[in-house]
XYZ file of N, CA and C in Angstrom:
753
model
N -16.587 19.260 -4.568
C -17.529 18.854 -4.759
C -17.000 16.567 -5.770
N -17.779 15.109 -5.326
C -16.737 14.849 -6.338
C -16.899 14.490 -7.784
N -16.146 13.892 -8.407
C -16.258 14.413 -9.536
C -17.088 12.696 -10.060
N -16.883 12.054 -9.100
C -17.650 10.436 -9.983
C -18.421 9.108 -8.898
N -18.931 8.444 -8.857
C -19.767 8.216 -7.426
C -19.076 6.707 -7.509
N -18.022 6.680 -8.443
C -17.454 5.681 -8.452
C -16.125 6.121 -7.203
N -16.094 4.649 -6.701
C -14.487 4.473 -5.258
C -13.238 4.978 -6.095
N -12.168 5.738 -5.605
C -11.005 5.098 -6.798
C -9.700 5.376 -5.515
N -8.809 4.055 -6.593
C -7.698 3.978 -6.199
C -6.391 4.767 -6.119
N -5.685 5.314 -4.913
C -4.138 5.938 -5.828
C -3.599 5.032 -6.154
N -2.569 5.036 -7.164
C -1.580 3.679 -6.855
C -0.025 4.787 -7.245
N 0.009 4.675 -6.088
C 1.634 5.811 -6.119
C 2.452 4.432 -6.352
N 3.397 4.387 -7.427
C 4.279 4.007 -8.516
C 4.567 3.965 -9.287
N 4.834 3.093 -10.303
C 6.103 3.024 -11.604
C 5.219 3.838 -12.787
N 3.904 4.143 -12.388
C 2.598 4.789 -13.913
C 1.706 3.500 -14.088
N 0.504 4.063 -14.493
C -0.123 1.887 -15.554
C -0.097 2.313 -16.958
N -0.539 1.438 -17.253
C -0.225 1.259 -18.551
C -1.474 1.399 -18.828
N -2.187 2.293 -19.781
C -3.498 1.711 -20.458
C -3.847 0.856 -21.619
N -2.996 0.400 -21.681
C -3.209 -0.500 -23.119
C -3.268 -1.892 -22.817
N -2.689 -2.012 -21.082
C -2.537 -3.476 -20.568
C -3.846 -3.279 -19.835
N -4.357 -2.527 -19.450
C -5.217 -2.272 -18.133
C -6.091 -0.800 -18.664
N -7.482 -1.447 -18.878
C -8.618 -0.769 -19.365
C -8.555 0.605 -19.085
N -8.759 1.196 -20.225
C -8.413 2.892 -20.582
C -9.632 3.639 -19.285
N -11.101 3.136 -19.730
C -11.859 3.918 -19.047
C -12.173 3.296 -17.062
N -11.060 2.944 -16.782
C -10.356 2.487 -15.237
C -9.905 3.730 -14.845
N -9.217 4.157 -15.494
C -7.780 5.269 -15.240
C -8.484 6.494 -15.412
N -8.218 7.772 -13.892
C -8.784 8.791 -14.251
C -6.856 9.758 -14.164
N -7.263 10.899 -14.794
C -5.452 12.117 -14.711
C -5.586 11.705 -12.950
N -3.625 11.541 -13.553
C -3.491 10.976 -11.697
C -1.891 12.646 -12.320
N -0.767 11.912 -11.083
C 0.500 12.752 -11.536
C 1.492 12.286 -11.750
N 2.518 13.124 -12.803
C 3.981 12.204 -13.266
C 4.459 13.062 -12.221
N 5.668 12.022 -10.833
C 6.645 12.843 -10.600
C 7.708 12.490 -10.472
N 8.673 11.544 -12.113
C 9.438 10.725 -12.267
C 9.765 11.817 -12.504
N 11.492 11.620 -13.297
C 11.716 12.517 -13.885
C 11.906 12.030 -15.793
N 10.956 11.075 -15.615
C 10.691 11.679 -17.298
C 8.865 12.394 -18.021
N 8.775 12.202 -19.115
C 7.513 12.820 -19.149
C 7.039 14.015 -18.816
N 6.025 14.935 -19.018
C 5.581 15.947 -18.575
C 4.468 15.608 -17.419
N 4.227 16.345 -16.742
C 3.487 16.233 -15.075
C 2.203 15.096 -15.423
N 1.666 15.858 -16.872
C -0.047 14.586 -16.596
C 1.165 13.262 -17.790
N 1.691 12.684 -17.779
C 1.973 11.591 -18.565
C 2.081 10.146 -17.004
N 1.718 9.564 -17.418
C 1.203 8.673 -15.822
C 1.849 7.131 -16.872
N 2.078 7.281 -17.560
C 2.313 5.424 -18.830
C 3.418 4.669 -17.379
N 3.032 3.792 -17.427
C 3.804 2.683 -17.186
C 5.243 1.666 -18.316
N 6.229 2.347 -18.065
C 7.281 1.582 -19.175
C 7.663 0.508 -18.511
N 7.883 0.038 -17.074
C 7.940 -1.181 -16.724
C 6.638 -2.276 -16.626
N 7.115 -2.535 -15.428
C 5.273 -4.157 -15.346
C 4.638 -3.556 -13.778
N 5.674 -3.018 -12.934
C 5.065 -2.852 -11.116
C 3.721 -2.242 -11.624
N 3.704 -0.911 -11.554
C 2.511 -0.207 -11.085
C 0.752 -0.681 -11.795
N 1.703 -1.149 -13.386
C 0.219 -2.189 -14.231
C -0.020 -3.164 -13.231
N 0.908 -3.760 -12.810
C 0.657 -5.039 -12.070
C -0.464 -4.541 -11.034
N 0.641 -4.107 -10.329
C -0.665 -3.399 -9.007
C -1.741 -3.404 -9.378
N -2.515 -2.010 -10.090
C -3.509 -2.070 -10.408
C -4.158 -2.926 -10.975
N -3.655 -3.959 -11.994
C -4.378 -4.687 -12.684
C -5.198 -6.109 -10.721
N -3.882 -6.589 -10.311
C -4.848 -6.930 -8.661
C -5.954 -6.436 -8.764
N -5.454 -4.921 -8.588
C -6.485 -3.963 -7.016
C -8.423 -4.915 -8.462
N -7.762 -3.761 -9.561
C -9.171 -4.637 -10.237
C -9.478 -5.753 -11.140
N -9.363 -6.312 -9.984
C -9.771 -7.984 -10.423
C -10.594 -8.145 -9.134
N -10.161 -7.274 -7.622
C -10.915 -8.115 -7.095
C -12.112 -7.105 -7.253
N -11.721 -5.479 -7.827
C -12.771 -4.747 -7.067
C -13.282 -4.260 -8.686
N -13.710 -5.094 -9.779
C -13.607 -4.203 -10.654
C -14.172 -2.371 -11.085
N -15.106 -2.242 -10.355
C -15.737 -1.276 -10.893
C -15.549 0.151 -10.056
N -14.338 -0.116 -9.492
C -13.410 1.155 -9.172
C -12.672 2.009 -10.799
N -12.081 2.791 -9.862
C -11.675 3.330 -10.791
C -10.489 3.811 -10.108
N -8.508 3.916 -10.974
C -7.584 3.928 -10.601
C -6.883 5.404 -10.611
N -6.316 6.006 -9.964
C -5.454 7.426 -10.077
C -3.919 6.694 -9.629
N -3.314 6.533 -11.001
C -2.017 6.740 -11.165
C -1.187 8.214 -10.721
N -0.459 7.406 -9.489
C 0.558 8.693 -9.327
C 2.041 7.884 -10.101
N 2.932 8.157 -10.472
C 3.557 7.881 -11.264
C 5.641 8.860 -10.256
N 6.614 7.910 -9.332
C 6.970 8.884 -8.701
C 8.384 8.015 -9.011
N 8.595 6.825 -9.537
C 9.652 6.139 -10.648
C 9.655 5.576 -11.794
N 11.172 6.353 -12.374
C 11.091 6.467 -14.084
C 11.809 4.827 -14.190
N 11.728 4.582 -15.420
C 11.443 3.856 -16.477
C 12.299 2.455 -15.894
N 13.610 3.499 -15.241
C 14.684 2.420 -15.044
C 14.765 1.609 -13.626
N 13.587 2.345 -12.949
C 13.200 1.647 -11.253
C 13.948 2.640 -10.053
N 14.015 3.962 -11.209
C 14.614 4.701 -9.313
C 14.343 5.918 -9.929
N 13.763 5.701 -7.790
C 13.052 7.231 -7.572
C 14.361 8.584 -7.120
N 14.072 9.492 -8.001
C 15.318 10.481 -8.217
C 15.097 11.028 -7.665
N 13.342 12.209 -7.129
C 13.354 12.408 -5.813
C 13.103 12.812 -4.969
N 13.449 12.433 -4.157
C 13.256 12.204 -2.554
C 12.030 12.663 -2.269
N 11.461 14.142 -2.445
C 10.561 14.296 -1.618
C 8.746 13.309 -2.395
N 9.426 12.478 -3.460
C 8.108 12.723 -4.451
C 7.454 11.728 -3.809
N 7.207 11.137 -3.108
C 6.510 10.666 -2.242
C 5.458 11.651 -1.327
N 6.470 12.673 -0.788
C 5.325 13.132 0.373
C 4.986 14.131 -0.601
N 5.117 14.954 -2.398
C 4.400 15.708 -3.294
C 3.294 14.675 -3.407
N 3.797 13.336 -3.572
C 2.110 12.610 -4.100
C 1.127 12.792 -2.570
N 1.253 12.530 -1.507
C 0.013 12.650 -0.824
C -0.047 13.586 -0.672
N 0.923 15.108 -1.065
C 0.244 16.565 -0.557
C -1.402 16.739 -1.683
N -0.626 15.913 -2.533
C -1.922 15.948 -3.893
C -3.050 15.234 -3.527
N -2.813 14.371 -3.263
C -4.153 13.164 -3.222
C -4.740 13.705 -1.753
N -4.343 14.419 -0.708
C -4.787 15.028 0.316
C -5.346 16.105 -0.197
N -4.857 16.904 -1.476
C -5.850 17.611 -2.364
C -6.902 17.182 -2.417
N -6.884 16.618 -3.356
C -8.016 15.892 -4.727
C -8.755 15.245 -3.937
N -8.347 14.410 -3.137
C -8.618 12.922 -2.887
C -10.283 13.303 -2.996
N -11.142 13.904 -2.727
C -12.540 14.979 -2.277
C -13.286 14.561 -3.595
N -11.980 15.272 -4.558
C -12.881 15.511 -6.200
C -13.010 14.532 -6.623
N -11.880 13.259 -6.655
C -12.249 12.308 -7.207
C -12.415 10.906 -6.150
N -12.814 11.361 -5.621
C -13.722 10.005 -4.240
C -12.276 9.129 -4.099
N -11.026 9.323 -3.769
C -10.348 8.408 -3.319
C -10.313 8.316 -2.204
N -10.449 6.726 -1.848
C -10.739 6.138 -0.552
C -9.771 5.272 -0.172
N -9.017 4.817 -1.246
C -7.774 4.176 -0.562
C -6.130 4.767 -1.762
N -5.537 4.168 -0.852
C -4.168 4.509 -1.902
C -3.120 3.023 -1.209
N -2.490 3.097 -2.197
C -1.802 1.536 -2.506
C -0.423 1.913 -2.807
N 0.354 2.621 -1.784
C 1.970 2.484 -1.895
C 2.622 0.915 -1.674
N 2.502 0.523 -3.118
C 3.409 -0.665 -2.843
C 5.253 -0.862 -3.127
N 5.422 0.021 -2.323
C 7.372 0.119 -2.816
C 7.885 0.051 -1.631
N 8.242 0.218 -1.185
C 9.293 -0.294 -0.066
C 11.031 0.625 -0.125
N 11.639 0.303 0.725
C 13.114 1.077 0.666
C 13.885 0.459 1.673
N 15.140 -0.193 1.790
C 15.671 -1.503 1.537
C 15.624 -1.098 3.885
N 15.133 -0.598 4.252
C 15.161 -0.726 5.605
C 15.285 -1.384 6.185
N 14.652 -1.502 7.537
C 13.938 -2.872 8.491
C 14.296 -2.347 10.024
N 13.204 -1.209 10.372
C 13.185 -0.670 11.071
C 11.408 -1.765 12.060
N 12.667 -1.354 13.473
C 10.932 -2.198 14.971
C 10.042 -0.665 15.019
N 10.959 -0.020 14.888
C 10.006 1.845 15.377
C 9.429 3.058 14.380
N 8.537 3.659 14.224
C 8.364 4.625 13.624
C 9.577 5.626 14.204
N 9.697 5.717 15.735
C 10.618 6.804 16.415
C 11.575 7.812 14.932
N 12.682 6.644 14.420
C 12.796 7.744 13.560
C 12.879 8.481 12.772
N 11.613 8.862 12.047
C 10.301 9.334 11.506
C 9.422 10.270 11.743
N 9.387 10.383 13.261
C 8.532 11.096 14.587
C 8.610 12.541 12.856
N 9.441 13.147 12.421
C 9.008 14.537 12.285
C 9.389 14.633 10.624
N 8.805 13.229 10.146
C 8.556 12.948 8.957
C 7.329 14.096 8.012
N 7.420 14.351 7.098
C 6.718 15.307 6.614
C 5.120 14.149 6.161
N 6.512 13.206 5.956
C 4.696 12.275 5.383
C 3.848 12.021 6.684
N 4.155 11.623 7.441
C 3.490 11.031 9.104
C 2.347 12.070 8.765
N 2.505 13.603 8.777
C 1.299 13.762 8.943
C -0.142 14.072 8.172
N 0.649 14.422 6.605
C -0.235 13.676 5.766
C -0.699 12.471 5.506
N 0.124 11.035 6.052
C -0.937 9.779 6.261
C -2.199 10.134 6.769
N -2.311 10.568 8.372
C -2.935 10.993 9.020
C -3.678 11.882 9.484
N -3.817 12.524 8.286
C -4.677 13.586 7.966
C -5.720 13.320 7.030
N -4.823 11.978 6.202
C -5.589 11.734 4.705
C -6.523 10.197 5.833
N -5.844 9.576 7.049
C -6.600 8.437 7.453
C -7.830 9.710 8.398
N -7.542 10.489 9.145
C -8.872 11.383 9.299
C -9.516 11.312 8.317
N -9.736 11.275 7.207
C -10.359 11.945 6.198
C -11.323 10.644 5.645
N -10.909 9.454 6.809
C -11.166 8.120 5.613
C -10.870 8.070 4.718
N -9.949 7.718 4.554
C -8.958 7.909 3.046
C -7.430 6.318 3.801
N -7.557 5.349 3.250
C -6.825 4.266 3.873
C -5.386 4.511 2.726
N -4.020 4.261 3.831
C -3.054 4.412 2.789
C -2.045 2.308 3.106
N -1.799 1.609 2.498
C -1.490 0.527 2.237
C -0.308 0.565 1.673
N 0.416 -0.186 2.351
C 1.876 -0.464 2.279
C 2.545 -1.522 2.073
N 3.028 -2.001 1.526
C 4.355 -2.932 1.495
C 5.384 -3.511 2.874
N 5.199 -4.046 3.104
C 6.285 -4.144 4.638
C 7.342 -4.532 4.106
N 7.664 -4.842 2.650
C 9.648 -4.853 2.556
C 9.571 -6.042 2.189
N 10.670 -6.849 1.602
C 10.204 -8.379 1.055
C 12.575 -8.670 1.572
N 13.321 -7.896 2.881
C 14.172 -8.122 2.902
C 14.217 -8.365 3.853
N 13.561 -9.982 4.697
C 13.698 -10.605 5.737
C 14.994 -11.299 5.711
N 15.355 -11.222 6.985
C 16.657 -12.190 7.239
C 16.284 -11.943 8.351
N 18.001 -13.690 8.636
C 17.068 -14.307 9.976
C 18.179 -13.433 10.874
N 19.128 -12.622 10.737
C 20.038 -12.223 11.619
C 19.011 -11.257 12.116
N 18.227 -10.341 11.215
C 17.258 -9.427 11.817
C 15.793 -9.495 11.765
N 15.317 -9.730 12.145
C 14.370 -11.151 12.096
C 12.799 -10.208 12.017
N 13.384 -9.209 13.408
C 11.041 -8.297 13.373
C 11.852 -6.570 12.398
N 11.070 -6.257 11.962
C 11.302 -5.206 11.272
C 10.501 -4.459 10.017
N 10.533 -3.403 9.741
C 9.680 -3.619 8.105
C 10.484 -2.037 7.809
N 9.774 -1.682 5.979
C 10.488 -1.003 5.888
C 9.905 0.004 6.144
N 10.059 1.310 4.990
C 9.446 2.726 4.885
C 8.796 3.508 4.091
N 7.867 3.475 3.278
C 6.221 4.076 4.418
C 6.208 2.531 5.291
N 6.009 0.910 5.432
C 5.464 0.582 6.264
C 4.784 0.642 7.391
N 6.696 0.997 7.717
C 6.731 1.360 9.874
C 5.916 2.354 10.048
N 5.577 2.920 9.494
C 4.671 4.125 10.166
C 3.711 3.251 10.737
N 2.823 4.168 12.182
C 1.626 3.234 12.414
C 0.151 3.822 11.865
N 0.360 4.840 10.995
C -0.652 5.377 10.240
C -0.872 4.854 9.728
N -0.418 3.387 9.165
C -0.269 3.077 7.827
C -0.875 1.369 7.895
N -1.578 0.591 6.898
C -2.241 -0.030 6.932
C -0.985 -1.364 6.114
N -0.446 -1.989 6.662
C 0.790 -2.706 6.620
C 0.780 -4.064 6.184
N 1.243 -4.560 5.581
C 0.734 -5.838 4.796
C 1.977 -6.738 4.141
N 2.339 -7.734 5.141
C 3.181 -9.391 4.557
C 2.474 -9.976 3.626
N 3.372 -10.970 2.941
C 3.093 -11.907 2.232
C 3.077 -12.985 2.740
N 2.568 -14.260 2.529
C 1.953 -15.324 3.336
C 2.105 -15.944 1.805
N 2.544 -17.307 2.194
C 2.794 -18.372 1.129
C 2.576 -19.646 1.607
N 2.177 -20.275 0.480
C 1.344 -22.036 0.674
C 2.427 -22.909 0.250
N 2.846 -23.929 1.113
C 3.496 -24.453 1.856
C 2.778 -25.843 1.874
N 4.071 -27.410 1.063
C 3.635 -28.333 1.487
C 2.486 -28.408 3.280
N 3.244 -27.700 3.607
C 2.413 -27.632 5.632
C 1.295 -26.625 5.788
N 0.735 -26.367 4.744
C -0.050 -24.816 4.534
C 0.638 -23.730 4.837
N -0.579 -22.933 4.985
C -0.271 -21.421 4.965
C 0.995 -20.776 6.025
N 2.091 -20.687 5.346
C 3.060 -20.084 6.003
C 3.623 -18.209 5.758
N 3.625 -17.492 6.830
C 4.711 -16.287 6.017
C 5.877 -16.710 5.352
N 5.672 -15.933 4.281
C 6.994 -15.972 2.763
C 8.264 -15.855 3.774
N 9.197 -16.490 3.289
C 10.418 -16.514 3.292
C 11.449 -15.154 3.358
N 10.427 -13.783 2.233
C 11.068 -12.833 2.374
C 10.161 -11.508 2.933
N 9.590 -11.939 3.284
C 8.387 -10.753 3.264
C 8.930 -10.125 4.812
N 9.060 -8.677 5.149
C 9.610 -8.562 6.601
C 8.515 -8.798 7.188
N 8.626 -8.214 8.852
C 7.252 -8.695 9.440
C 7.762 -8.084 10.680
N 6.553 -7.881 12.389
C 6.516 -6.727 12.729
C 5.447 -7.045 13.344
N 6.015 -7.744 14.926
C 5.150 -8.483 15.751
C 4.970 -7.348 17.114
N 2.894 -7.466 17.179
C 2.795 -6.379 18.240
C 3.879 -6.616 19.872
N 4.128 -7.598 19.703
C 4.919 -7.610 21.081
C 6.039 -7.177 21.277
N 6.802 -6.200 20.091
C 7.912 -5.511 20.380
C 7.390 -4.061 21.079
N 6.021 -3.364 20.896
C 6.078 -2.935 22.012
C 5.971 -1.111 21.669
N 6.119 -0.977 20.385
C 7.002 0.440 19.515
C 5.554 0.488 19.250
N 4.836 0.005 19.222
C 3.248 1.819 18.880
C 3.353 0.886 17.220
N 3.852 -0.780 16.701
C 4.162 -0.171 15.500
C 4.120 -1.860 15.193
N 3.004 -2.286 13.877
C 2.801 -3.593 13.850
C 2.862 -4.410 12.380
N 2.744 -4.985 11.397
C 2.314 -5.357 10.945
C 0.691 -5.708 10.261
N 0.089 -4.923 9.846
C -1.270 -5.418 10.084
C -1.776 -5.863 9.835
N -1.672 -6.640 7.915
C -2.039 -7.963 7.826
C -0.479 -8.859 7.186
N -1.023 -10.176 7.133
C -0.592 -10.584 5.928
C -1.655 -11.839 4.976
N -1.450 -12.265 4.100
C -1.587 -12.157 2.364
C -1.185 -12.599 1.743
N -2.291 -13.534 0.629
C -1.754 -14.720 0.258
C -1.568 -13.108 -1.534
N 0.091 -12.955 -1.588
C -0.046 -11.797 -2.736
C -0.784 -11.942 -3.761
N -1.057 -11.269 -4.949
C -1.569 -11.054 -6.090
C -0.121 -10.288 -6.727
N -0.906 -10.098 -8.388
C 1.039 -9.877 -9.034
C 0.766 -8.277 -8.131
N 2.140 -7.724 -8.110
C 3.725 -8.324 -9.459
C 4.053 -9.231 -8.099
N 3.390 -10.181 -7.037
C 4.041 -10.706 -6.148
C 4.952 -10.582 -5.172
N 5.351 -10.828 -3.729
C 5.661 -10.824 -2.753
C 4.674 -9.459 -2.288
N 5.575 -9.043 -0.625
C 4.403 -7.796 -0.312
C 3.974 -6.585 -1.389
N 4.877 -5.914 -1.949
C 4.330 -5.334 -2.870
C 2.608 -6.276 -4.234
N 2.374 -6.994 -4.231
C 1.417 -7.693 -4.144
C 0.016 -8.055 -3.580
N 1.137 -8.356 -2.449
C 0.422 -8.464 -0.898
C -1.410 -7.086 -0.592
N 0.404 -6.361 -0.949
C 0.105 -5.006 -0.561
C -1.809 -4.842 -1.794
N -1.292 -5.262 -2.494
C -2.337 -4.779 -4.104
C -3.414 -4.826 -3.453
N -3.158 -6.212 -2.968
C -4.623 -7.567 -2.324
C -5.139 -7.202 -1.952
N -4.754 -6.487 -0.353
C -5.461 -5.826 1.005
C -6.212 -4.547 0.228
N -5.485 -3.913 -0.816
C -5.879 -1.949 -1.438
C -7.184 -2.401 -2.185
N -7.072 -3.561 -2.160
C -8.300 -4.361 -3.662
C -9.369 -3.947 -2.366
N -9.242 -4.915 -1.208
C -10.298 -5.599 -0.616
C -10.703 -4.377 0.168
N -9.819 -3.471 0.796
C -10.147 -2.696 1.931
C -11.605 -1.517 0.739
N -11.150 -1.798 -0.963
C -11.601 -0.798 -1.667
C -12.962 -1.275 -1.608
N -13.174 -2.641 -1.960
C -14.382 -3.341 -1.877
C -15.088 -3.049 -1.388
N -14.872 -2.984 -0.232
C -15.368 -2.699 1.908
C -16.044 -1.094 1.938
N -15.201 -0.100 0.848
C -15.632 1.189 0.913
C -16.781 1.769 0.005
N -17.274 0.352 -0.486
C -18.452 0.910 -1.284
C -19.657 0.197 0.008
N -19.622 0.033 1.181
C -21.015 0.291 1.824
C -20.142 0.013 3.086
N -19.338 0.705 3.695
C -18.963 0.349 4.966
C -18.322 1.938 5.043
N -17.917 3.164 6.176
C -18.029 4.272 5.454
C -16.549 4.824 6.973
N -16.237 3.430 7.071
C -14.451 4.593 8.355
C -13.476 3.553 7.791
N -12.855 3.250 7.697
C -11.443 2.699 7.852
C -11.528 1.725 9.444
N -11.475 1.777 10.386
C -11.669 0.762 11.361
C -12.720 -0.492 10.944
N -13.665 -0.020 10.668
C -15.443 -1.071 9.560
C -14.215 -1.653 9.005
N -13.411 -1.034 7.705
C -12.829 -1.559 6.960
C -12.307 -3.239 7.317
N -10.779 -2.805 8.566
C -10.414 -3.170 9.630
C -10.872 -4.417 9.855
N -11.787 -3.959 10.770
C -12.563 -5.099 11.476
C -13.141 -6.446 10.744
N -13.743 -6.212 9.512
C -14.610 -6.776 8.637
C -13.545 -7.857 7.837
N -11.985 -7.373 8.310
C -11.216 -7.759 7.439
C -10.449 -8.805 8.798
N -10.876 -8.233 9.935
C -9.999 -9.449 10.926
C -11.007 -10.401 11.260
N -12.205 -10.326 11.055
C -13.023 -11.346 10.836
C -12.564 -12.234 10.682
N -12.278 -12.491 9.211
C -12.186 -13.347 8.121
C -10.235 -13.964 8.867
N -9.909 -13.527 9.332
C -8.157 -13.870 9.789
C -8.425 -16.272 10.798
N -6.712 -15.751 9.970
C -6.543 -17.227 10.326
C -5.138 -16.775 10.921
N -4.895 -17.418 12.079
C -3.617 -17.119 13.091
C -2.335 -18.150 12.867
N -1.750 -17.892 11.852
C -0.490 -18.899 12.266
C 0.821 -18.695 12.529
N 1.367 -19.445 13.198
C 3.252 -19.596 13.341
C 4.024 -19.537 12.741
N 5.154 -18.498 13.423
C 6.338 -18.767 12.324
C 7.584 -19.690 12.903
N 8.393 -18.940 12.735
C 10.125 -20.401 13.187
C 10.378 -20.471 14.623
N 9.635 -19.055 15.084
C 10.140 -18.108 16.407
C 8.513 -18.764 17.561
N 7.760 -19.250 17.048
C 6.610 -19.390 17.600
C 5.781 -17.955 18.008
N 6.081 -17.032 16.956
C 5.287 -15.813 17.436
C 3.714 -16.566 16.455
N 2.803 -15.841 16.996
C 1.315 -16.351 15.988
C 1.209 -15.169 15.477
N 0.448 -15.034 13.847
C 0.733 -13.829 13.087
C -0.594 -13.566 12.271
N -1.698 -12.594 11.832
C -3.410 -12.527 11.837
C -2.713 -12.819 9.945
N -3.300 -13.481 9.021
C -3.809 -13.566 7.587
C -4.795 -13.930 7.612
N -4.609 -13.070 6.371
C -6.466 -13.410 6.038
C -6.325 -13.743 4.389
C-alpha cells in the first residue's frame, strides 16, 4: 500500500540537507555511506542537496527520498552500496510511491557498450524497476576527451537507464557541453545517451540528470508509463550537430 498520494523521487547521492531543502518534502531514506547510522541522510557537502533542489524547482509537489552512499569526503567506500540502494528501492518503491530514481553520479570510465556489465547485479534491479514503471536517470559523465569521443560512464552506460548529457549556451547557440560524455546510437552497441539538456544545479551532467529526473516526475503525475514520459520529452526535442557532424537530441 502506498504511504502517500505524492509521487517520490529517490536521490542516490551524498544525502540531502533538511536545512536547505524544506524538510516537509523529505521522506525517510537510507544511509549506506561510512558515516552516521542507517537512517541518517544529512548531506555534509552540497551535491545531493543541489540535485534535490533542482528536482523540486521543476516539480515542487513531489517528495524526495534521500539515499546516501557517498561520505562527506566525496568517497564511495562501499562498492556494493549502489546495488544495495537499488535493492532497497525495489523493495520500498510501491510503499513510498517512488516513480523516478536520480543517480546523478558517475565513475571515471568511458564505455561504448554495457557488455562488460552484463553480469553486474545492478542491471536486473534497474530492469525490474523499469518494468514496474520506475525510471532510473543517470549522468552520462563529465570526462569527455577528444582522444575518446564516444562513451559514457557507469551506471549511465546501462541500456536500462535513461542517460543524460549536458548542453551549454554559446554565442553560436546551443551546443553539447565540452565536459559532457556522449554515446551516439550509430555506434550500434545498443546503448546511447537518451537526452541532452541544460543542467540545473550542481551543473554539468549531474545537474542535467537532475533536470530530466524532475521533468519525468512531473510527467509521472499524469501519465502511466516510462515510454509515455519519454515520448513526451522527445516531442520537444531539438537537433544539434557536434564537431563531428553527428546529430543529437536536446530538450
